[in-house]
Short mmCIF file of C-alpha atoms and ligand atoms in Angstrom, two decimals:
data_model
loop_
_atom_site.label_atom_id
_atom_site.label_comp_id
_atom_site.label_asym_id
_atom_site.label_seq_id
_atom_site.Cartn_x
_atom_site.Cartn_y
_atom_site.Cartn_z
CA UNK A 27 -21.80 -39.27 -28.37
CA UNK A 28 -19.64 -36.18 -27.95
CA UNK A 29 -16.16 -36.63 -26.62
CA UNK A 30 -14.79 -33.91 -24.40
CA UNK A 31 -11.47 -32.32 -25.52
CA UNK A 32 -8.53 -33.77 -23.60
CA UNK A 33 -7.31 -31.23 -21.03
CA UNK A 34 -4.02 -29.52 -21.83
CA UNK A 35 -0.98 -31.44 -20.67
CA UNK A 36 2.67 -30.47 -20.11
CA UNK A 37 4.64 -30.90 -23.32
CA UNK A 38 8.26 -31.92 -22.99
CA UNK A 39 10.02 -31.62 -26.37
CA UNK A 40 13.59 -32.24 -25.15
CA UNK A 41 15.06 -34.12 -22.24
CA UNK A 42 15.61 -31.74 -19.30
CA UNK A 43 17.60 -29.59 -19.45
CA UNK A 44 17.33 -28.88 -23.16
CA UNK A 45 20.41 -27.47 -25.00
CA UNK A 46 19.44 -23.78 -24.77
CA UNK A 47 18.56 -24.16 -21.09
CA UNK A 48 21.89 -25.86 -20.41
CA UNK A 49 23.80 -23.12 -22.23
CA UNK A 50 22.06 -20.29 -20.28
CA UNK A 51 22.54 -22.12 -17.01
CA UNK A 52 26.24 -22.41 -17.76
CA UNK A 53 26.50 -18.63 -18.39
CA UNK A 54 24.34 -17.96 -15.31
CA UNK A 55 26.73 -20.02 -13.22
CA UNK A 56 29.67 -17.95 -14.55
CA UNK A 57 28.26 -14.47 -13.97
CA UNK A 58 25.53 -14.35 -11.36
CA UNK A 59 25.79 -14.25 -7.61
CA UNK A 60 27.16 -17.39 -6.03
CA UNK A 61 24.27 -17.21 -3.49
CA UNK A 62 21.58 -18.15 -6.01
CA UNK A 63 20.22 -21.70 -5.84
CA UNK A 64 19.45 -23.61 -9.00
CA UNK A 65 17.47 -26.68 -7.85
CA UNK A 66 15.65 -27.27 -11.16
CA UNK A 67 17.02 -26.91 -14.71
CA UNK A 68 14.37 -24.58 -16.10
CA UNK A 69 14.85 -21.26 -17.92
CA UNK A 70 11.52 -19.58 -18.73
CA UNK A 71 10.86 -18.05 -22.14
CA UNK A 72 7.21 -17.13 -21.95
CA UNK A 73 4.05 -17.94 -20.04
CA UNK A 74 0.33 -18.09 -20.54
CA UNK A 75 -2.06 -18.64 -17.66
CA UNK A 76 -0.86 -21.54 -15.54
CA UNK A 77 1.61 -22.72 -18.22
CA UNK A 78 5.26 -21.75 -18.55
CA UNK A 79 7.40 -22.56 -21.60
CA UNK A 80 11.15 -22.75 -21.36
CA UNK A 81 13.72 -21.58 -23.96
CA UNK A 82 13.75 -25.06 -25.49
CA UNK A 83 9.99 -25.14 -26.00
CA UNK A 84 9.13 -27.38 -23.07
CA UNK A 85 5.84 -26.37 -21.50
CA UNK A 86 5.27 -27.03 -17.77
CA UNK A 87 2.29 -26.71 -15.49
CA UNK A 88 2.99 -24.12 -12.80
CA UNK A 89 2.16 -25.31 -9.28
CA UNK A 90 4.36 -22.76 -7.46
CA UNK A 91 3.72 -19.37 -9.11
CA UNK A 92 7.22 -18.04 -8.57
CA UNK A 93 6.87 -18.66 -4.80
CA UNK A 94 3.22 -17.69 -4.41
CA UNK A 95 3.58 -14.52 -6.49
CA UNK A 96 1.93 -14.95 -9.90
CA UNK A 97 -1.58 -14.80 -8.51
CA UNK A 98 -3.24 -14.12 -11.89
CA UNK A 99 -1.02 -16.54 -13.78
CA UNK A 100 1.43 -15.51 -16.47
CA UNK A 101 0.80 -12.58 -18.79
CA UNK A 102 -2.80 -12.12 -17.75
CA UNK A 103 -4.31 -9.79 -20.42
CA UNK A 104 -5.98 -7.56 -17.79
CA UNK A 105 -2.68 -7.07 -15.92
CA UNK A 106 -0.68 -6.64 -19.13
CA UNK A 107 -3.08 -3.90 -20.33
CA UNK A 108 -2.93 -2.05 -16.99
CA UNK A 109 0.88 -2.11 -17.01
CA UNK A 110 1.11 -1.01 -20.65
CA UNK A 111 -1.30 1.88 -20.07
CA UNK A 112 0.60 3.14 -17.02
CA UNK A 113 3.97 2.86 -18.73
CA UNK A 114 2.84 5.24 -21.45
CA UNK A 115 1.70 7.80 -18.82
CA UNK A 116 4.58 7.94 -16.33
CA UNK A 117 6.78 5.34 -14.70
CA UNK A 118 8.18 7.20 -11.72
CA UNK A 119 7.89 10.39 -9.67
CA UNK A 120 8.66 9.23 -6.08
CA UNK A 121 5.78 8.63 -3.74
CA UNK A 122 7.79 9.72 -0.70
CA UNK A 123 7.59 13.33 -1.94
CA UNK A 124 4.60 13.50 -4.30
CA UNK A 125 1.18 11.84 -4.09
CA UNK A 126 -0.05 9.89 -7.10
CA UNK A 127 -3.67 8.93 -7.58
CA UNK A 128 -2.92 5.37 -8.56
CA UNK A 129 -1.31 4.61 -5.15
CA UNK A 130 -3.81 6.69 -3.21
CA UNK A 131 -6.67 4.64 -4.67
CA UNK A 132 -4.68 1.43 -4.16
CA UNK A 133 -4.28 2.19 -0.46
CA UNK A 134 -8.00 3.06 -0.19
CA UNK A 135 -8.80 -0.26 -1.80
CA UNK A 136 -6.44 -2.33 0.37
CA UNK A 137 -7.57 -0.97 3.75
CA UNK A 138 -11.19 -1.79 2.88
CA UNK A 139 -10.31 -5.45 3.26
CA UNK A 140 -9.16 -5.01 6.82
CA UNK A 141 -10.92 -2.02 8.38
CA UNK A 142 -13.64 -2.77 10.91
CA UNK A 143 -16.36 -0.26 11.92
CA UNK A 144 -14.88 2.70 13.75
CA UNK A 145 -11.31 1.76 12.68
CA UNK A 146 -9.09 3.52 10.14
CA UNK A 147 -5.92 2.08 8.60
CA UNK A 148 -3.07 3.63 6.61
CA UNK A 149 -0.59 2.16 4.12
CA UNK A 150 3.18 2.51 3.53
CA UNK A 151 4.41 1.15 0.18
CA UNK A 152 7.76 -0.57 -0.43
CA UNK A 153 9.19 -2.86 -3.12
CA UNK A 154 9.61 -6.25 -1.42
CA UNK A 155 8.38 -8.34 1.45
CA UNK A 156 11.51 -7.70 3.47
CA UNK A 157 11.01 -3.93 3.10
CA UNK A 158 7.46 -4.23 4.39
CA UNK A 159 8.75 -6.22 7.35
CA UNK A 160 11.48 -3.62 8.10
CA UNK A 161 8.85 -0.88 7.96
CA UNK A 162 6.56 -2.83 10.32
CA UNK A 163 9.30 -3.35 12.90
CA UNK A 164 10.53 0.27 12.66
CA UNK A 165 6.96 1.49 13.14
CA UNK A 166 6.32 -0.78 16.12
CA UNK A 167 9.48 0.37 17.84
CA UNK A 168 8.87 4.03 17.02
CA UNK A 169 5.25 3.86 18.15
CA UNK A 170 5.79 2.00 21.44
CA UNK A 171 9.20 3.42 22.39
CA UNK A 172 10.16 -0.22 23.16
CA UNK A 173 12.83 -2.27 21.41
CA UNK A 174 12.31 -6.00 21.89
CA UNK A 175 10.72 -8.04 19.04
CA UNK A 176 9.45 -11.60 19.37
CA UNK A 177 9.35 -13.83 16.30
CA UNK A 178 8.76 -17.56 15.73
CA UNK A 179 10.92 -20.60 15.01
CA UNK A 180 10.38 -21.74 11.44
CA UNK A 181 9.44 -18.24 10.26
CA UNK A 182 10.73 -16.48 7.15
CA UNK A 183 10.60 -12.71 6.94
CA UNK A 184 13.17 -11.81 4.29
CA UNK A 185 16.87 -11.18 3.69
CA UNK A 186 17.62 -7.66 4.92
CA UNK A 187 19.34 -7.34 8.31
CA UNK A 188 16.23 -6.82 10.37
CA UNK A 189 14.33 -9.48 8.42
CA UNK A 190 17.03 -12.19 8.68
CA UNK A 191 17.24 -11.52 12.42
CA UNK A 192 13.50 -12.18 12.70
CA UNK A 193 13.71 -15.23 10.42
CA UNK A 194 13.80 -18.54 12.24
CA UNK A 195 13.68 -21.20 9.57
CA UNK A 196 17.30 -21.98 8.52
CA UNK A 197 20.67 -21.03 9.95
CA UNK A 198 22.11 -20.63 6.45
CA UNK A 199 20.31 -17.30 6.20
CA UNK A 200 22.30 -15.98 9.15
CA UNK A 201 25.67 -17.82 9.09
CA UNK A 202 28.54 -15.40 8.54
CA UNK A 203 26.36 -12.28 8.47
CA UNK A 204 26.33 -11.26 12.13
CA UNK A 205 26.08 -9.26 14.24
CA UNK A 206 22.38 -9.11 13.65
CA UNK A 207 19.68 -6.87 15.20
CA UNK A 208 19.77 -6.91 18.98
CA UNK A 209 16.74 -7.63 21.18
CA UNK A 210 15.04 -10.26 19.05
CA UNK A 211 13.76 -13.58 20.51
CA UNK A 212 12.15 -16.60 18.90
CA UNK A 213 9.34 -18.78 20.31
CA UNK A 214 7.91 -22.04 18.90
CA UNK A 215 5.21 -21.91 16.22
CA UNK A 216 2.18 -24.03 17.17
CA UNK A 217 2.37 -26.74 14.53
CA UNK A 218 -0.48 -29.19 15.11
CA UNK A 219 1.30 -31.96 13.14
CA UNK A 220 4.48 -31.64 15.19
CA UNK A 221 3.32 -29.95 18.37
CA UNK A 222 6.12 -28.13 20.30
CA UNK A 223 6.65 -27.90 24.06
CA UNK A 224 5.38 -31.44 24.73
CA UNK A 225 1.83 -30.33 23.83
CA UNK A 226 -0.76 -32.04 21.60
CA UNK A 227 -2.36 -30.79 18.36
CA UNK A 228 -5.22 -29.44 20.42
CA UNK A 229 -3.21 -27.80 23.18
CA UNK A 230 -0.15 -26.45 21.33
CA UNK A 231 -1.68 -22.99 20.80
CA UNK A 232 -2.20 -22.51 24.54
CA UNK A 233 1.24 -24.02 25.22
CA UNK A 234 2.96 -21.38 23.11
CA UNK A 235 0.96 -18.60 24.82
CA UNK A 236 2.01 -20.00 28.24
CA UNK A 237 5.62 -20.21 27.03
CA UNK A 238 5.63 -16.49 26.06
CA UNK A 239 4.06 -15.51 29.39
CA UNK A 240 6.79 -17.60 31.04
CA UNK A 241 9.48 -15.65 29.16
CA UNK A 242 7.87 -12.41 30.42
CA UNK A 243 8.37 -13.65 34.00
CA UNK A 244 11.92 -14.83 33.53
CA UNK A 245 13.88 -13.41 30.59
CA UNK A 246 12.12 -10.63 28.65
CA UNK A 247 10.38 -7.75 30.46
CA UNK A 248 6.99 -7.55 28.75
CA UNK A 249 7.02 -3.75 28.97
CA UNK A 250 10.12 -3.70 26.78
CA UNK A 251 8.50 -5.70 23.94
CA UNK A 252 7.48 -3.58 20.97
CA UNK A 253 5.94 -6.34 18.84
CA UNK A 254 5.26 -9.95 18.14
CA UNK A 255 5.62 -10.72 14.45
CA UNK A 256 4.14 -13.93 13.09
CA UNK A 257 2.93 -15.49 9.84
CA UNK A 258 -0.77 -16.34 10.52
CA UNK A 259 -0.05 -19.39 8.30
CA UNK A 260 3.64 -20.25 8.21
CA UNK A 261 5.08 -20.38 4.67
CA UNK A 262 8.76 -21.20 4.21
CA UNK A 263 8.68 -23.13 7.51
CA UNK A 264 6.39 -25.79 6.02
CA UNK A 265 2.96 -24.37 5.07
CA UNK A 266 1.62 -24.78 8.58
CA UNK A 267 -1.86 -23.73 9.79
CA UNK A 268 -2.00 -23.02 13.54
CA UNK A 269 -4.89 -24.23 15.74
CA UNK A 270 -7.98 -22.00 15.54
CA UNK A 271 -7.66 -20.67 19.13
CA UNK A 272 -4.03 -19.54 18.81
CA UNK A 273 -4.11 -16.17 17.03
CA UNK A 274 -7.03 -14.86 19.13
CA UNK A 275 -5.14 -15.88 22.28
CA UNK A 276 -2.04 -14.18 20.95
CA UNK A 277 -4.13 -11.04 20.29
CA UNK A 278 -5.26 -11.10 23.95
CA UNK A 279 -1.73 -11.58 25.17
CA UNK A 280 -0.55 -8.54 23.18
CA UNK A 281 -3.45 -6.51 24.57
CA UNK A 282 -2.56 -7.48 28.13
CA UNK A 283 0.99 -6.17 27.71
CA UNK A 284 0.58 -3.25 25.24
CA UNK A 285 2.49 -5.13 22.50
CA UNK A 286 1.93 -4.54 18.76
CA UNK A 287 0.77 -7.63 16.87
CA UNK A 288 2.24 -7.83 13.37
CA UNK A 289 0.90 -10.37 10.90
CA UNK A 290 3.30 -11.15 8.04
CA UNK A 291 0.90 -11.96 5.22
CA UNK A 292 3.59 -11.78 2.52
CA UNK A 293 3.17 -15.41 1.44
CA UNK A 294 -0.32 -16.45 2.60
CA UNK A 295 -2.05 -13.12 1.95
CA UNK A 296 -3.70 -11.50 -1.08
CA UNK A 297 -6.33 -14.17 -1.62
CA UNK A 298 -4.05 -17.19 -1.62
CA UNK A 299 -5.76 -18.87 1.34
CA UNK A 300 -9.23 -18.20 -0.10
CA UNK A 301 -9.62 -15.03 1.96
CA UNK A 302 -7.84 -11.72 1.33
CA UNK A 303 -5.69 -12.15 4.45
CA UNK A 304 -5.04 -15.57 5.96
CA UNK A 305 -5.69 -14.39 9.55
CA UNK A 306 -9.30 -13.79 8.48
CA UNK A 307 -9.84 -17.56 8.71
CA UNK A 308 -9.58 -17.14 12.50
CA UNK A 309 -10.82 -13.63 13.15
CA UNK A 310 -14.40 -13.47 14.34
CA UNK A 311 -14.69 -17.25 14.81
CA UNK A 312 -16.58 -18.25 17.97
CA UNK A 313 -16.70 -14.60 19.02
CA UNK A 314 -12.89 -14.41 19.12
CA UNK A 315 -10.93 -11.57 17.58
CA UNK A 316 -7.41 -11.55 16.17
CA UNK A 317 -7.30 -8.28 14.23
CA UNK A 318 -3.61 -7.27 14.19
CA UNK A 319 -2.13 -3.81 14.56
CA UNK A 320 0.11 -4.08 11.51
CA UNK A 321 0.05 -6.24 8.36
CA UNK A 322 2.77 -6.84 5.78
CA UNK A 323 1.96 -7.92 2.23
CA UNK A 324 3.96 -8.39 -0.99
CA UNK A 325 4.32 -11.39 -3.38
CA UNK A 326 0.76 -11.94 -4.75
CA UNK A 327 -0.18 -8.26 -4.56
CA UNK A 328 0.76 -7.30 -8.17
CA UNK A 329 1.13 -10.51 -10.19
CA UNK A 330 4.93 -10.28 -10.15
CA UNK A 331 5.54 -6.53 -10.38
CA UNK A 332 7.65 -5.44 -7.39
CA UNK A 333 5.55 -3.69 -4.78
CA UNK A 334 4.85 -4.35 -1.11
CA UNK A 335 2.74 -2.73 1.58
CA UNK A 336 2.77 -2.29 5.32
CA UNK A 337 -0.70 -1.55 6.59
CA UNK A 338 -1.20 -0.18 10.10
CA UNK A 339 -4.05 1.08 12.25
CA UNK A 340 -4.15 4.86 12.14
CA UNK A 341 -3.76 4.94 15.91
CA UNK A 342 -0.46 3.06 15.48
CA UNK A 343 0.97 4.89 12.45
CA UNK A 344 2.35 7.75 14.50
CA UNK A 345 5.87 8.05 13.08
CA UNK A 346 6.65 11.62 12.12
CA UNK A 347 6.97 13.19 8.66
CA UNK A 348 10.19 12.19 6.94
CA UNK A 349 11.01 9.35 9.33
CA UNK A 350 10.57 6.60 6.69
CA UNK A 351 10.37 6.49 2.90
CA UNK A 352 11.55 4.80 -0.29
CA UNK A 353 12.58 6.03 -3.75
CA UNK A 354 10.72 3.34 -5.69
CA UNK A 355 8.20 2.12 -3.15
CA UNK A 356 4.64 2.39 -4.52
CA UNK A 357 5.90 2.67 -8.11
CA UNK A 358 2.96 3.56 -10.33
CA UNK A 359 3.51 0.76 -12.86
CA UNK A 360 3.57 -1.84 -10.06
CA UNK A 361 0.53 -0.08 -8.49
CA UNK A 362 -1.35 -0.43 -11.83
CA UNK A 363 -0.58 -4.16 -11.78
CA UNK A 364 -1.80 -4.34 -8.17
CA UNK A 365 -5.10 -2.66 -9.11
CA UNK A 366 -5.56 -5.13 -11.98
CA UNK A 367 -4.71 -8.04 -9.65
CA UNK A 368 -7.25 -6.81 -7.12
CA UNK A 369 -9.86 -6.48 -9.87
CA UNK A 370 -9.50 -10.20 -10.46
CA UNK A 371 -9.16 -11.21 -6.80
CA UNK A 372 -12.26 -9.29 -5.84
CA UNK A 373 -14.20 -10.30 -8.97
CA UNK A 374 -14.63 -6.73 -10.27
CA UNK A 375 -13.22 -8.30 -13.45
CA UNK A 376 -14.07 -11.99 -13.99
CA UNK A 377 -11.68 -14.61 -15.17
CA UNK A 378 -13.45 -17.15 -17.33
CA UNK A 379 -13.89 -20.54 -15.61
CA UNK A 380 -12.99 -19.20 -12.14
CA UNK A 381 -16.41 -18.41 -10.67
CA UNK A 382 -17.16 -14.99 -9.21
CA UNK A 383 -13.61 -14.10 -8.18
CA UNK A 384 -10.10 -15.53 -7.99
CA UNK A 385 -10.43 -15.53 -4.21
CA UNK A 386 -13.50 -17.78 -4.51
CA UNK A 387 -11.67 -19.93 -7.04
CA UNK A 388 -8.68 -20.29 -4.65
CA UNK A 389 -11.02 -21.51 -1.94
CA UNK A 390 -12.97 -23.95 -4.13
CA UNK A 391 -10.24 -25.41 -6.26
CA UNK A 392 -7.94 -25.47 -3.17
CA UNK A 393 -10.49 -27.54 -1.33
CA UNK A 394 -10.61 -29.97 -4.26
CA UNK A 395 -6.82 -30.29 -4.30
CA UNK A 396 -6.71 -30.87 -0.54
CA UNK A 397 -9.43 -33.54 -0.68
CA UNK A 398 -7.62 -35.36 -3.51
CA UNK A 399 -4.31 -35.18 -1.73
CA UNK A 400 -5.84 -36.52 1.47
CA UNK A 401 -7.31 -39.39 -0.52
CA UNK A 402 -3.81 -40.10 -1.91
CA UNK A 403 -2.50 -40.67 1.61
CA UNK A 404 -4.15 -44.14 1.55
CA UNK A 405 -1.97 -45.15 -1.41
CA UNK A 406 1.17 -43.33 -0.27
CA UNK A 407 1.75 -43.82 3.46
CA UNK A 408 4.87 -41.59 3.25
CA UNK A 409 2.57 -38.57 2.89
CA UNK A 410 2.30 -37.87 6.62
CA UNK A 411 0.25 -34.70 6.46
CA UNK A 412 -1.83 -32.64 4.01
CA UNK A 413 -2.66 -29.18 5.30
CA UNK A 414 -3.45 -25.62 4.29
CA UNK A 415 -6.26 -23.37 3.16
CA UNK A 416 -7.24 -22.33 -0.36
CA UNK A 417 -4.25 -22.64 -2.65
CA UNK A 418 -1.78 -22.56 0.21
CA UNK A 419 -1.21 -26.29 0.63
CA UNK A 420 1.63 -28.33 2.19
CA UNK A 421 2.38 -31.97 1.68
CA UNK A 422 4.72 -33.42 4.33
CA UNK A 423 6.82 -36.52 3.64
CA UNK A 424 7.59 -38.85 6.52
CA UNK A 425 9.72 -41.94 7.23
CA UNK A 426 7.93 -45.12 8.31
CA UNK A 427 8.42 -44.06 11.95
CA UNK A 428 6.95 -40.59 11.29
CA UNK A 429 10.05 -38.41 11.11
CA UNK A 430 10.35 -35.72 8.40
CA UNK A 431 11.80 -37.35 5.25
CA UNK A 432 13.58 -34.60 3.37
CA UNK A 433 15.37 -37.01 1.01
CA UNK A 434 12.13 -38.55 -0.17
CA UNK A 435 10.59 -35.11 -0.53
CA UNK A 436 13.50 -34.03 -2.75
CA UNK A 437 13.12 -37.16 -4.91
CA UNK A 438 9.36 -36.61 -5.19
CA UNK A 439 9.81 -32.93 -6.10
CA UNK A 440 12.29 -33.85 -8.83
CA UNK A 441 10.09 -36.68 -10.17
CA UNK A 442 7.20 -34.19 -10.48
CA UNK A 443 9.41 -31.65 -12.19
CA UNK A 444 10.65 -34.25 -14.70
CA UNK A 445 7.02 -34.97 -15.57
CA UNK A 446 6.33 -31.30 -16.30
CA UNK A 447 5.10 -29.96 -12.94
CA UNK A 448 6.88 -26.92 -11.55
CA UNK A 449 6.86 -27.20 -7.77
CA UNK A 450 8.88 -26.07 -4.79
CA UNK A 451 9.91 -27.45 -1.41
CA UNK A 452 9.66 -25.76 1.97
CA UNK A 453 10.23 -26.74 5.61
CA UNK A 454 12.23 -29.87 6.35
CA UNK A 455 10.24 -32.30 4.21
CA UNK A 456 7.35 -30.46 2.59
CA UNK A 457 6.28 -29.71 -0.98
CA UNK A 458 4.31 -26.48 -1.18
CA UNK A 459 1.43 -26.24 -3.62
CA UNK A 460 0.93 -22.56 -4.41
CA UNK A 461 -0.29 -22.30 -7.99
CA UNK A 462 -1.68 -19.24 -9.71
CA UNK A 463 -5.16 -18.59 -8.37
CA UNK A 464 -6.62 -18.92 -11.87
CA UNK A 465 -5.97 -22.70 -11.77
CA UNK A 466 -9.18 -24.47 -12.80
CA UNK A 467 -10.40 -27.76 -11.37
CA UNK A 468 -9.44 -29.51 -14.65
CA UNK A 469 -5.90 -28.07 -14.54
CA UNK A 470 -5.65 -29.02 -10.86
CA UNK A 471 -6.67 -32.58 -11.79
CA UNK A 472 -3.93 -32.67 -14.40
CA UNK A 473 -1.36 -31.57 -11.82
CA UNK A 474 -2.60 -34.12 -9.28
CA UNK A 475 -2.38 -36.88 -11.88
CA UNK A 476 1.27 -35.91 -12.52
CA UNK A 477 1.92 -35.98 -8.74
CA UNK A 478 0.33 -39.41 -8.41
CA UNK A 479 2.39 -40.75 -11.31
CA UNK A 480 5.61 -39.28 -9.78
CA UNK A 481 4.85 -40.76 -6.35
CA UNK A 482 4.08 -44.19 -7.86
CA UNK A 483 7.46 -44.12 -9.58
CA UNK A 484 9.07 -43.50 -6.15
CA UNK A 485 7.39 -46.54 -4.63
C1 PLP B 28 6.20 -14.55 5.02
C2 PLP B 28 7.29 -13.85 4.25
N1 PLP B 28 7.69 -12.63 4.65
C3 PLP B 28 8.66 -11.96 3.99
C4 PLP B 28 9.23 -12.49 2.86
C5 PLP B 28 10.29 -11.70 2.13
O1 PLP B 28 9.79 -11.25 0.91
P1 PLP B 28 10.81 -10.72 -0.21
O2 PLP B 28 11.60 -11.88 -0.71
O3 PLP B 28 9.90 -10.10 -1.23
O4 PLP B 28 11.69 -9.69 0.43
C6 PLP B 28 8.82 -13.74 2.39
C7 PLP B 28 9.45 -14.34 1.20
O5 PLP B 28 9.38 -15.53 0.92
C8 PLP B 28 7.82 -14.43 3.11
O6 PLP B 28 7.39 -15.65 2.72
#
């Protein structure tokens, strides 16, 4: 009888934090910005695939991918090679003034995933998610000649002035920074687990639409609204998937009033949900359309190299020459990493053990993780909800009477970390599971076993 090799496990060689980690954290606390949070004592030294090793030699399984960024895992050979090759050619010229083939072909490649017959899209490149969001809002205002922007409660759009104004998840992002951008309003996000506006899981999408129409009658003139910006699946706010009818209804509302619809795909996009863009789970379903006018992407686009993109329909990208730009945006080294990442996401280059493409792997292994987590709810009644799509999965902790239990979530998150599973919280009481998309079913099972063990220890 042959025995299968035991799957790789986290390896903790010291107690956490180890001595080198503690020493660096001490220096970090002395010299870096006081705004940085340090929830887990972990200082990375190197990574390989879904594994990260700290400076003390402790190896952890990565279930958060640097906040949904390291799509292809750590130090993927195909990405490393692409970056190395580009570095030896040239590292910067400035895309605002000179074209470069590597970004031209990247734009051509990215729009293919969104263009429909008879439609043409264009791309603006930046360096971060917030910059893509700023570009989207500037474009919407410039194109429509209107100023008001509607965003959602629970949203996260970044840390620049425009982006924090749009953000609606935590007041700490805004406290002490005002005055913020004028003419921004927030409406509820249709969360089926905690439906707003007195609605139910099934009616909360329509309730939010009715709420916005109500605002147009009473507070905000619809013909002064430039855009509605929304995450098609809400990230920082708690990994929330809206009801299937909501985004198509929002599309219709925008059409009725000449409003630009911006989908912020920074966290859920680039294959994480099992499709290139998360809105594509709803577009075309039951004959309903929710193609936006503008899309923002960043994070998973280039496996950790800093690059972001704002994609817009050609009919919308009407801002004049010189009106917007960036010194580093569309940097060729980051663009090379984005090409290599897309190779793996699309399956032009295969990653062993991950089927035809990383997007397919995200869908299949994500479905396995969700099914296992849902099964765990029977043993752990404090897991109130398991939701998501692909490898964009949220696990909400609740009190016995169903309220969000942030304290229990924090304890669970730390218990998982102490057992060698890197994870991250979001929302009021949610752990987000956003691993590298190269995670295999076996590695997922290892992570789930660690989670189970940590949750049992809580009981
Ligand atoms: C949906 C969304 N938009 C925008 C941002 C901002 O991205 P960045 O931190 O790269 O500026 C984030 C970051 O978490 C995000 O999740």
